[in-house]
mmCIF file of C-alpha atoms in Angstrom:
data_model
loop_
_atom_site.group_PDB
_atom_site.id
_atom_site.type_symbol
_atom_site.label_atom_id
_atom_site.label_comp_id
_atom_site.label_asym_id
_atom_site.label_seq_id
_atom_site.Cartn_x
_atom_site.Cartn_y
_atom_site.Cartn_z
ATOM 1 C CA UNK A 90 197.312 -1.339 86.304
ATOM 2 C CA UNK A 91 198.242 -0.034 89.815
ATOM 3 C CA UNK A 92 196.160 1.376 92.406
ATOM 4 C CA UNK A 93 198.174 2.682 95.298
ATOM 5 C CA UNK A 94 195.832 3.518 98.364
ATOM 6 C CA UNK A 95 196.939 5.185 101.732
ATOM 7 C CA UNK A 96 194.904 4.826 104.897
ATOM 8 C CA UNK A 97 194.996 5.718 108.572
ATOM 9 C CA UNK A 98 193.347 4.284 111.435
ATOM 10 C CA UNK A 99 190.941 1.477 110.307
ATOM 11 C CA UNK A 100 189.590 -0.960 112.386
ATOM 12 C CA UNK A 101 190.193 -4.693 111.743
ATOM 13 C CA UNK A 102 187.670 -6.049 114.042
ATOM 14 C CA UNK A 103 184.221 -6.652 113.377
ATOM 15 C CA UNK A 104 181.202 -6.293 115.748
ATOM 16 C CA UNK A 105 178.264 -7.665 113.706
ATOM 17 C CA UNK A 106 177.756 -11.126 113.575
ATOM 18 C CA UNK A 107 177.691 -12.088 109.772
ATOM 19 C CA UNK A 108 179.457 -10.895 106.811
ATOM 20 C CA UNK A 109 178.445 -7.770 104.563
ATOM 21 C CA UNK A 110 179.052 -9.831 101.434
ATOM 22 C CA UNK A 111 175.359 -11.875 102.091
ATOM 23 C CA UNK A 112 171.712 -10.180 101.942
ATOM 24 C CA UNK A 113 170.910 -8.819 105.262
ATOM 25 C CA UNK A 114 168.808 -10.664 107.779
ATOM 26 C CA UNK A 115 165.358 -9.150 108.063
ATOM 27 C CA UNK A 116 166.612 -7.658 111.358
ATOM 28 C CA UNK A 117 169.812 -6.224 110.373
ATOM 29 C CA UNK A 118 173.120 -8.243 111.297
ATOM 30 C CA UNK A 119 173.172 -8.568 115.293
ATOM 31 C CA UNK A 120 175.465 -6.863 117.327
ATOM 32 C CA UNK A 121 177.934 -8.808 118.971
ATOM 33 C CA UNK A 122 180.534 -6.651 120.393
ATOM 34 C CA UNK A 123 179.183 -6.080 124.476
ATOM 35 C CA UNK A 124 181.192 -7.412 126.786
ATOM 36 C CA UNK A 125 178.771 -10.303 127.676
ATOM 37 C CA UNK A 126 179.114 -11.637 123.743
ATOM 38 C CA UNK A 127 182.772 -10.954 123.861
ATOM 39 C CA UNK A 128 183.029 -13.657 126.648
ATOM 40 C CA UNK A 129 182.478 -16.108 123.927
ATOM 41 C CA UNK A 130 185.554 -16.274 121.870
ATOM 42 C CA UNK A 131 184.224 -16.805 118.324
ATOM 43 C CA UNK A 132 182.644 -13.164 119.191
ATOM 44 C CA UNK A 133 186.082 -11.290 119.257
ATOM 45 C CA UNK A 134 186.282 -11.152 115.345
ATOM 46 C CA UNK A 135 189.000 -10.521 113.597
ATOM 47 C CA UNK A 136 189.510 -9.451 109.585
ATOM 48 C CA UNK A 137 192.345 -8.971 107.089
ATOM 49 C CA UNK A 138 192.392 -7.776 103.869
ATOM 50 C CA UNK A 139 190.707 -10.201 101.119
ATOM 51 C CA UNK A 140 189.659 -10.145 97.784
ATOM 52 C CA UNK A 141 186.054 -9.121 99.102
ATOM 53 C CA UNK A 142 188.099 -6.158 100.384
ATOM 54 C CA UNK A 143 189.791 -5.159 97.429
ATOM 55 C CA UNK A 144 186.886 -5.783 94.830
ATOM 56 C CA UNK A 145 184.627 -3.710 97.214
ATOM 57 C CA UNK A 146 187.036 -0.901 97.143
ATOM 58 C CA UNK A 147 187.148 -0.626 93.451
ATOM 59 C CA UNK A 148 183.759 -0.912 92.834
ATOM 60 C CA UNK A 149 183.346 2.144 95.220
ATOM 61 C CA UNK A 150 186.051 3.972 93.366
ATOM 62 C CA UNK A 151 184.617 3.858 90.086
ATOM 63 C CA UNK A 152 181.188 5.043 91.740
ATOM 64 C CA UNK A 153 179.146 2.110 91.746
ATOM 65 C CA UNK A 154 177.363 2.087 95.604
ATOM 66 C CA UNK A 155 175.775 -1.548 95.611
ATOM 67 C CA UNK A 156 176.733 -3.868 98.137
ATOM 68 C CA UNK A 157 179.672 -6.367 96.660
ATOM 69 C CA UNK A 158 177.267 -9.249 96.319
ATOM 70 C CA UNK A 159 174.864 -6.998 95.080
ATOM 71 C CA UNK A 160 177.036 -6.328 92.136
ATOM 72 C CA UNK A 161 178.642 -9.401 91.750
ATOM 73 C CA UNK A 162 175.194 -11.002 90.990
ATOM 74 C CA UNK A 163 174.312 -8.613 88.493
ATOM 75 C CA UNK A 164 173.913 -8.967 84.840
ATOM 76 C CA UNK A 165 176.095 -5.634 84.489
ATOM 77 C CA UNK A 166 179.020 -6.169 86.782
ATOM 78 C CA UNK A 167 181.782 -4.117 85.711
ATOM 79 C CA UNK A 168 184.820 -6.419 86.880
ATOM 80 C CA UNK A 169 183.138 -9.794 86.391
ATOM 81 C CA UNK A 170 186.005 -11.142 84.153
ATOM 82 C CA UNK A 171 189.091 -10.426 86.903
ATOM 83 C CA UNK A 172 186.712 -10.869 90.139
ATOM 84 C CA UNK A 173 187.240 -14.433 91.552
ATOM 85 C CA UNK A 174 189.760 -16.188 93.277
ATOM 86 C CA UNK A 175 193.063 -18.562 92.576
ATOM 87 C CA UNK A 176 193.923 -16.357 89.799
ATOM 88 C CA UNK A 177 196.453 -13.602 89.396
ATOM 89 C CA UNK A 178 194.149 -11.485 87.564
ATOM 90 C CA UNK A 179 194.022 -9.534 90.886
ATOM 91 C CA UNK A 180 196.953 -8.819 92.987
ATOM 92 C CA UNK A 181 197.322 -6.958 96.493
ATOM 93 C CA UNK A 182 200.026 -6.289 98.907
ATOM 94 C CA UNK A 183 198.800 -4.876 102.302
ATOM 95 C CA UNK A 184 201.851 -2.329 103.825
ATOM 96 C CA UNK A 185 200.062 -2.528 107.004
ATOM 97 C CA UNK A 186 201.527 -1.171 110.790
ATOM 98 C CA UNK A 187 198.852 -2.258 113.279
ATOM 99 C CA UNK A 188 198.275 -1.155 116.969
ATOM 100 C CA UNK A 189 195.914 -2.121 119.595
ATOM 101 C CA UNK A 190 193.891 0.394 121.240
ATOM 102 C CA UNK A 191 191.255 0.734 123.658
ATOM 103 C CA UNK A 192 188.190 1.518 122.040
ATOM 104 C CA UNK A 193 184.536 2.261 123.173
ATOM 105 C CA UNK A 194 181.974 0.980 121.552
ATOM 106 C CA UNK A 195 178.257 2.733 121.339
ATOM 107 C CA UNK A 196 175.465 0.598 122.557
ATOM 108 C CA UNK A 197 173.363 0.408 119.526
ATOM 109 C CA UNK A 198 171.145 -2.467 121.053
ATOM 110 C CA UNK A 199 169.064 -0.731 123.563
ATOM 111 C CA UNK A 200 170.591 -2.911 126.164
ATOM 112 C CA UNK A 201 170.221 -2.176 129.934
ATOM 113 C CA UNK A 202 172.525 -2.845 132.832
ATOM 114 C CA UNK A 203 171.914 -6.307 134.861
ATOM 115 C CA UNK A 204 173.174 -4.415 138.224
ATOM 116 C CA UNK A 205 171.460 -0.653 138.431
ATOM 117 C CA UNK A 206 168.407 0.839 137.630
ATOM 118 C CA UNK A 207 167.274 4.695 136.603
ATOM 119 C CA UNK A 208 165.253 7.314 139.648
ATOM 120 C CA UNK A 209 164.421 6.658 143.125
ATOM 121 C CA UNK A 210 163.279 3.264 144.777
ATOM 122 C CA UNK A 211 159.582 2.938 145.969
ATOM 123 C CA UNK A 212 160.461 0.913 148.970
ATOM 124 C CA UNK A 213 156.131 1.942 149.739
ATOM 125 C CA UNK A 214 155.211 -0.792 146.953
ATOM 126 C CA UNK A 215 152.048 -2.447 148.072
ATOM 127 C CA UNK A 216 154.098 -5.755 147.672
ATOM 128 C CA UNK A 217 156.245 -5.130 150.665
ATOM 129 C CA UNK A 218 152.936 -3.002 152.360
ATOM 130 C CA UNK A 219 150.116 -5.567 152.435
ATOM 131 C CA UNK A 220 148.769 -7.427 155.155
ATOM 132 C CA UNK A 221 150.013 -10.872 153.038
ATOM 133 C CA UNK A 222 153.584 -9.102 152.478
ATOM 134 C CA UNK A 223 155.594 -10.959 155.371
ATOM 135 C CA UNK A 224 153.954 -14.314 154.252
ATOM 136 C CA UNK A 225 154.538 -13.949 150.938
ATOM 137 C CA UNK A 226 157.860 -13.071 151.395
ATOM 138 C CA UNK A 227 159.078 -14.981 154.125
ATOM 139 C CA UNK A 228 159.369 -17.912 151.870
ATOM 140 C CA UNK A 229 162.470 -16.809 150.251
ATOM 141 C CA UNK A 230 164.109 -16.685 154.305
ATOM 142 C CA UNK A 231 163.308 -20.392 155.032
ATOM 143 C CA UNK A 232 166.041 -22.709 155.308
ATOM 144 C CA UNK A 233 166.132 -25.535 152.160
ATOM 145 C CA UNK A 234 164.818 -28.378 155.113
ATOM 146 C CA UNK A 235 161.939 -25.848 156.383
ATOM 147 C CA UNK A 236 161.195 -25.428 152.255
ATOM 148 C CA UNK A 237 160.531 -28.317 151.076
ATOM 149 C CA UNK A 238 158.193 -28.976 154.245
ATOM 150 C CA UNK A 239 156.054 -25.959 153.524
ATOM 151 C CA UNK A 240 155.947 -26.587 150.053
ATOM 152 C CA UNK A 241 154.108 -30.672 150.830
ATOM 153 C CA UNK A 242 152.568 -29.440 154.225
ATOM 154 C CA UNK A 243 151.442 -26.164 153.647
ATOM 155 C CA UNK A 244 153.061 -25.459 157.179
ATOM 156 C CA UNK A 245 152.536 -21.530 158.072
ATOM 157 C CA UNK A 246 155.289 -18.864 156.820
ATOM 158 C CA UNK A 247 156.945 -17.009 160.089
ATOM 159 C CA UNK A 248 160.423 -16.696 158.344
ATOM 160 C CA UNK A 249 161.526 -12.851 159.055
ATOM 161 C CA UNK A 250 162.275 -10.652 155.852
ATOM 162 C CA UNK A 251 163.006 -7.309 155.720
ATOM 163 C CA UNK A 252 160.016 -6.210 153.470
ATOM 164 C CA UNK A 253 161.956 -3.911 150.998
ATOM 165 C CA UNK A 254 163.273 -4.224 147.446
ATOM 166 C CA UNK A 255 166.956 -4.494 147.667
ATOM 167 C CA UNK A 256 166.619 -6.981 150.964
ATOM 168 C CA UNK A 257 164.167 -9.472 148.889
ATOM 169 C CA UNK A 258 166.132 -9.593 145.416
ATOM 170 C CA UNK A 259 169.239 -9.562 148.077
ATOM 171 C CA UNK A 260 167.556 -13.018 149.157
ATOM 172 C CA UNK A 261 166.711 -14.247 145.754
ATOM 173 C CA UNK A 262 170.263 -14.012 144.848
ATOM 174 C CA UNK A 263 171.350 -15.882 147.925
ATOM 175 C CA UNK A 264 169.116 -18.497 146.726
ATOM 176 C CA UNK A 265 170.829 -18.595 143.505
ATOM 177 C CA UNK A 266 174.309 -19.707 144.698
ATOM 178 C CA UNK A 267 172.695 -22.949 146.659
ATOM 179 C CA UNK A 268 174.437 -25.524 145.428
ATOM 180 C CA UNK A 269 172.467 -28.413 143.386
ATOM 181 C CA UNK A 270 171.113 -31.106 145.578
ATOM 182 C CA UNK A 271 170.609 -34.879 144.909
ATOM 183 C CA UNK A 272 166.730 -35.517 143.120
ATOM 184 C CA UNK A 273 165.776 -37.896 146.641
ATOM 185 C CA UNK A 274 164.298 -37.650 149.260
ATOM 186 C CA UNK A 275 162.120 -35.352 150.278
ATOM 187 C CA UNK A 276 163.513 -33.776 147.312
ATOM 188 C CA UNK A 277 161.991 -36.356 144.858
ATOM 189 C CA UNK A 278 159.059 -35.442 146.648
ATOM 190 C CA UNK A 279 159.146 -31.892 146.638
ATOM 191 C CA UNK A 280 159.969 -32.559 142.361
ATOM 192 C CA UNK A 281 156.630 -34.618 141.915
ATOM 193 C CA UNK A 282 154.394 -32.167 143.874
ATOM 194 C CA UNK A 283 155.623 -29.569 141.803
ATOM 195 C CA UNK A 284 155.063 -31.500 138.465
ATOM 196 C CA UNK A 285 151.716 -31.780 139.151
ATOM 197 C CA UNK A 286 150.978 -28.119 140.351
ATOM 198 C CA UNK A 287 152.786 -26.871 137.169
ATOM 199 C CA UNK A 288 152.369 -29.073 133.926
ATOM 200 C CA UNK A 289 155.343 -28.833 131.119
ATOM 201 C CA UNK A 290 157.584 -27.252 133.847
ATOM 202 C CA UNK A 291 160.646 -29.397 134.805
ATOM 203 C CA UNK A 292 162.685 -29.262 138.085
ATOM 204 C CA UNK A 293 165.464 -31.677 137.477
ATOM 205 C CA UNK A 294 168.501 -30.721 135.740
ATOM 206 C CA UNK A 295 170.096 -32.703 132.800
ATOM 207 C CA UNK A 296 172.830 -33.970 135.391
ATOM 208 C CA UNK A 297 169.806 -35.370 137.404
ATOM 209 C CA UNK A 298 170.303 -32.977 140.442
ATOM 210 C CA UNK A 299 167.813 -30.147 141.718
ATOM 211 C CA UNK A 300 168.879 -26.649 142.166
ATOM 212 C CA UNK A 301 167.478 -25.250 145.382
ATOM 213 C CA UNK A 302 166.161 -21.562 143.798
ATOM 214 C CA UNK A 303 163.810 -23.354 141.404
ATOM 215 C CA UNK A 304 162.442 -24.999 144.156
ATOM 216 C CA UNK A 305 162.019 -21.207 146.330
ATOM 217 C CA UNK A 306 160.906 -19.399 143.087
ATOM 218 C CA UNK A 307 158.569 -22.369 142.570
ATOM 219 C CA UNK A 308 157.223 -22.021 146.008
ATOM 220 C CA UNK A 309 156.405 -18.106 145.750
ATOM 221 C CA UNK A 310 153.913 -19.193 142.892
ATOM 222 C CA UNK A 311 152.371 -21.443 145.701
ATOM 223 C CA UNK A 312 152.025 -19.140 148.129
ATOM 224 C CA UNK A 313 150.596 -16.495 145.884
ATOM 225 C CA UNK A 314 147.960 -19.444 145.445
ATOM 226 C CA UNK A 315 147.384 -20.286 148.928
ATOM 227 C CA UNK A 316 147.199 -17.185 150.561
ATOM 228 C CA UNK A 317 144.719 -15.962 147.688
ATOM 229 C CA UNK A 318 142.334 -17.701 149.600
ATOM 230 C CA UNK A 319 142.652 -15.448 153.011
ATOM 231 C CA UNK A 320 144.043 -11.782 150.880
ATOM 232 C CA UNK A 321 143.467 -9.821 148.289
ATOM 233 C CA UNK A 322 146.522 -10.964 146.117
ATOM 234 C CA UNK A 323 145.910 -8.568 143.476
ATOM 235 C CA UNK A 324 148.857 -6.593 144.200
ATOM 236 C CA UNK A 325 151.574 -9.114 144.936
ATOM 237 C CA UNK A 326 151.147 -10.067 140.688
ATOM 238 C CA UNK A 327 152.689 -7.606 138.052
ATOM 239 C CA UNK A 328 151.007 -6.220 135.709
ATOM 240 C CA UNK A 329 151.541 -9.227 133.450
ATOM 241 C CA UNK A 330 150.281 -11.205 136.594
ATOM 242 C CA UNK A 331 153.398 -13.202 137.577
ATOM 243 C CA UNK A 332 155.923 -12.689 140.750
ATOM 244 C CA UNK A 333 158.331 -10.041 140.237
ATOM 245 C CA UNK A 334 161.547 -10.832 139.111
ATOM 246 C CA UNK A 335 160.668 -14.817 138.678
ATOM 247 C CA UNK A 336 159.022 -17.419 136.914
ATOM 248 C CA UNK A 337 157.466 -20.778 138.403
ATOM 249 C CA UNK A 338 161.112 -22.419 137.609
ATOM 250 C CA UNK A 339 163.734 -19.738 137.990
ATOM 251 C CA UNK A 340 165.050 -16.110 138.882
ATOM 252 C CA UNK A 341 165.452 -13.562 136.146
ATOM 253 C CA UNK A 342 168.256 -11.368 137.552
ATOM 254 C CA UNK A 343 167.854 -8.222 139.564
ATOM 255 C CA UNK A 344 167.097 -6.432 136.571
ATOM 256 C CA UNK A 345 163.899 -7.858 136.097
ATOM 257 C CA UNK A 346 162.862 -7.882 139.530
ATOM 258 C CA UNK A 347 164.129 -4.561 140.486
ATOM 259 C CA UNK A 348 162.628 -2.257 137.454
ATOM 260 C CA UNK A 349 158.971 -3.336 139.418
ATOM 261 C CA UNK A 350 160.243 -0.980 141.965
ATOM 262 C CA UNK A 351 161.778 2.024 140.713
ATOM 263 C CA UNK A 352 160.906 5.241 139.026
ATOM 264 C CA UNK A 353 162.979 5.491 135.895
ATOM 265 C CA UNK A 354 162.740 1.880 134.784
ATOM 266 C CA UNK A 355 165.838 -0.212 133.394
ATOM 267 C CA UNK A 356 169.275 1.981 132.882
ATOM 268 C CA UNK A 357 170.646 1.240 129.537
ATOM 269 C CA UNK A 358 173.995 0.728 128.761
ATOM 270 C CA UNK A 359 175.423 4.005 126.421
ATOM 271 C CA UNK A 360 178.528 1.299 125.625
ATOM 272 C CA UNK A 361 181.175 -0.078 126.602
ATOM 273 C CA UNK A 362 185.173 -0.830 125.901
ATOM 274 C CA UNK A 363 185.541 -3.449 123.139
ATOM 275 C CA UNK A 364 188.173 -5.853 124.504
ATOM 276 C CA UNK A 365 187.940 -9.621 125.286
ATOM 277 C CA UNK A 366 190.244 -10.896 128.808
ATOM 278 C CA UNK A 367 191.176 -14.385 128.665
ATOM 279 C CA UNK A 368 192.769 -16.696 131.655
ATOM 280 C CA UNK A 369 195.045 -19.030 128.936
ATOM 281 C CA UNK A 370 197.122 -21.824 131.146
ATOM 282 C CA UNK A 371 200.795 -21.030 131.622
ATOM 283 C CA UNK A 372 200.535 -17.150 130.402
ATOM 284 C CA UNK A 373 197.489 -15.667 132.929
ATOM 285 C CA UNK A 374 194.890 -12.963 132.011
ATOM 286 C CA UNK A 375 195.841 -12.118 128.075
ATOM 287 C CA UNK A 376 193.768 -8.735 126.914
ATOM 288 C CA UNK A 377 193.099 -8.424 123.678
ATOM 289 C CA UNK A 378 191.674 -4.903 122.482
ATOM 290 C CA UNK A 379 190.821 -3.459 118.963
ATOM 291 C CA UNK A 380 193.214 -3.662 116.406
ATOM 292 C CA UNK A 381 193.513 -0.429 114.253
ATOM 293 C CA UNK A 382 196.072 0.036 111.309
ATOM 294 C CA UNK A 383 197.279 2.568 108.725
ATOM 295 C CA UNK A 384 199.896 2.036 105.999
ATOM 296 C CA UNK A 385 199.542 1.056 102.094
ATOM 297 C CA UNK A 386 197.914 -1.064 100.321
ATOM 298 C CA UNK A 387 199.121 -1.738 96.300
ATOM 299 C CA UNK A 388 196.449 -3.316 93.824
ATOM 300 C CA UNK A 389 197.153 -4.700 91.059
ATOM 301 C CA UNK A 390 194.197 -5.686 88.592
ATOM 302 C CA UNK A 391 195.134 -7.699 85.365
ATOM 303 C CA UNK A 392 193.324 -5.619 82.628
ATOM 304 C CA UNK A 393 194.522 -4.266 79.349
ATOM 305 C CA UNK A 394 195.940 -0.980 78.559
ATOM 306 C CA UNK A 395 192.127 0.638 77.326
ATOM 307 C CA UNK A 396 190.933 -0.761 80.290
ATOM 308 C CA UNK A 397 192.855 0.217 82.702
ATOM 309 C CA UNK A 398 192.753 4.297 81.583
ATOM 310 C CA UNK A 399 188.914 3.540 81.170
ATOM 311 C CA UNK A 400 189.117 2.320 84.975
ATOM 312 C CA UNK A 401 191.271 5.493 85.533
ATOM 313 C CA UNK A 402 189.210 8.307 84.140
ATOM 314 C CA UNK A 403 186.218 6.273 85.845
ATOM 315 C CA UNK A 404 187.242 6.710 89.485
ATOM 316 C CA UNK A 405 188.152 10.201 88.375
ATOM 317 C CA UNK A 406 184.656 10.966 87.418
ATOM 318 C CA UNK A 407 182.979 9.255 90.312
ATOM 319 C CA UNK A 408 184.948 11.371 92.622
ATOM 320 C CA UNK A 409 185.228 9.907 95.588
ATOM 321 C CA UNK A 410 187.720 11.646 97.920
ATOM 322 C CA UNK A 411 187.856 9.234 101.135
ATOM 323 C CA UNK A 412 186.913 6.071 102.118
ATOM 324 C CA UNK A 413 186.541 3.306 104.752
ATOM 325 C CA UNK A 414 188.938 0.950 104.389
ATOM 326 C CA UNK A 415 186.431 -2.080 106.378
ATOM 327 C CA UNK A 416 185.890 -0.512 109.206
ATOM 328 C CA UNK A 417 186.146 3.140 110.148
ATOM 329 C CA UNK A 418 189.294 5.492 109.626
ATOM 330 C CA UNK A 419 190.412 7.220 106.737
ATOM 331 C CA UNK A 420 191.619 6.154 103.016
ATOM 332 C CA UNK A 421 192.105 7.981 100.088
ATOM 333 C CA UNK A 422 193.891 7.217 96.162
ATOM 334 C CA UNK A 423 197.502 8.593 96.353
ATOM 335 C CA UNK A 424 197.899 7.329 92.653
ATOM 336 C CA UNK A 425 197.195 5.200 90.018
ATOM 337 C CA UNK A 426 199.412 4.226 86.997
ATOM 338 C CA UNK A 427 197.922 2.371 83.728
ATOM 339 C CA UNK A 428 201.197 0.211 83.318
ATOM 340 C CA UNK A 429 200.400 -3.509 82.309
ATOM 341 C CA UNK A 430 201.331 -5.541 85.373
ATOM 342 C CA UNK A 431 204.528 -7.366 85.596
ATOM 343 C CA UNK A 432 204.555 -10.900 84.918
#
């Protein structure tokens, strides 16, 4: 018999990590189509037309809603004599005209922007207010040489900072692009000191250098130690009772630091454009956007005469008018004919 679908519009990317064909994870297949996982190539997915297609389509026809594999491992799986591979029991030909489009694709994640933040700034935080504020600080100002001697000397902080949000995450990121250093030295030194301060927290990097901003972010959490002995540090902590925006061996992006400081909290991302940009050698920036097609697709299942007008008055009864053809867009049965299939 011959099954002659017609379809507009459906998407031939996927932006779940996984196939449909498996049991779900316990958290529901992850969501892989922000830009940040599209930098990774393996991300940008890409799908065809395949048996798992077709047999998925016919089981919806003739009403039955389980997932594929759902059906496939059941006891009373309608098309469990035609349904497997490297046989001609089922045919398709895919009539397919594709474009590429830019598409935008809803933020189902709950993800929030690493660059901007919801309501007003409270440049009044205690944190940039207190008496231990230029102190604390000032540590992030020193130069690398001046850092590693405060952090073995406990030499006095007079580094100027402007005591504000935006300036002090506007330092930590300045700290970020220092470039490694060699572990010697007053380095080496610097490494040890810290080992024994903070247990189980390493320093050196697998290369064997040291980059500079684990050494400043390392030296805030020293600071908030040593001047707890002349202030009341109580405010300088979050509420989870760590520095803002840091741990004792890194910086977590002005995200972290920033939603300390405002009134709205994080700003999440509503979505963004699905499309992947790629520098390839000899050819430049190559774009590559959602691919979206509409045409024909023929089946052909390999079933005897009953069968196939059983099949027929089947999808008749179940009814089902339109249908996504993978991914989004619009298909529908323009007509089905019982004829035994060509040899």
């Amino acid at each position: 018999m011959k099954i002659i679908i017609n379809y507009d519009s459906c998407w031939r990317n996927s932006f779940l990590k996984g196939s449909n064909n498996e049991p779900l994870p316990d958290k529901g297949r992850k969501f892989i189509g922000s830009m940040i996982s599209l930098k990774n190539d393996e991300n940008f997915i890409k799908r065809d037309i395949t048996l798992n297609t077709i047999m998925g389509v016919v089981n919806r026809l003739i009403g039955d809603q389980r997932k594929l594999y759902q059906a496939r491992l059941s006891g009373n799986y309608y098309f469990k004599d035609i349904d497997y591979e490297n046989t001609n029991k089922v045919k398709f030909t895919d009539y397919n005209n594709d474009t590429n489009e830019m598409t935008y694709i809803r933020n189902i994640t709950g993800n929030t922007s690493k660059s901007t933040y919801n309501g007003a700034l409270m440049a009044n935080n205690p944190m940039f207010k207190s008496d231990y504020s230029a102190e604390f600080w000032g540590v992030l100002a020193l130069d690398f040489e001046q850092l590693c001697d405060f952090i073995l000397n406990n030499t006095t902080v007079k580094a100027q900072i402007s005591l504000d949000p935006e300036s002090v995450v506007g330092k930590f990121e300045e700290r970020v692009k220092l470039k490694a250093v060699e572990n010697e030295g007053s380095v080496n030194d610097v490494v040890k000191f810290l080992n024994e301060c903070f247990e189980n927290v390493s320093y050196v990097e697998t290369k064997g250098n040291v980059l500079p901003y684990r050494l400043y972010c390392a030296a805030l959490y020293l600071q908030l130690d040593r001047l707890s002995k002349h202030y009341d540090m109580t405010t300088a902590k979050t509420k989870s009772g760590k520095v803002a925006g840091c741990s004792k061996r890194g910086f977590n992006g002005y995200r972290d630091f920033m939603v300390n400081f405002v009134t709205g909290g994080a700003k999440k991302i509503y979505g963004n454009p699905y499309l992947r940009k790629e520098r390839i050698k000899g050819v430049g920036e190559v774009v590559s956007m959602m691919t979206k097609a509409s045409g024909k697709l023929e089946i052909e299942l390999d079933v005897e005469r009953s069968v196939a007008k059983e099949i027929k008055i089947m999808i008749e009864n179940a009814g089902v008018s339109s249908f996504y053809l993978g991914k989004k867009g619009l298909a529908y049965v323009d007509s089905i004919s019982t004829r035994p299939m060509k040899p």
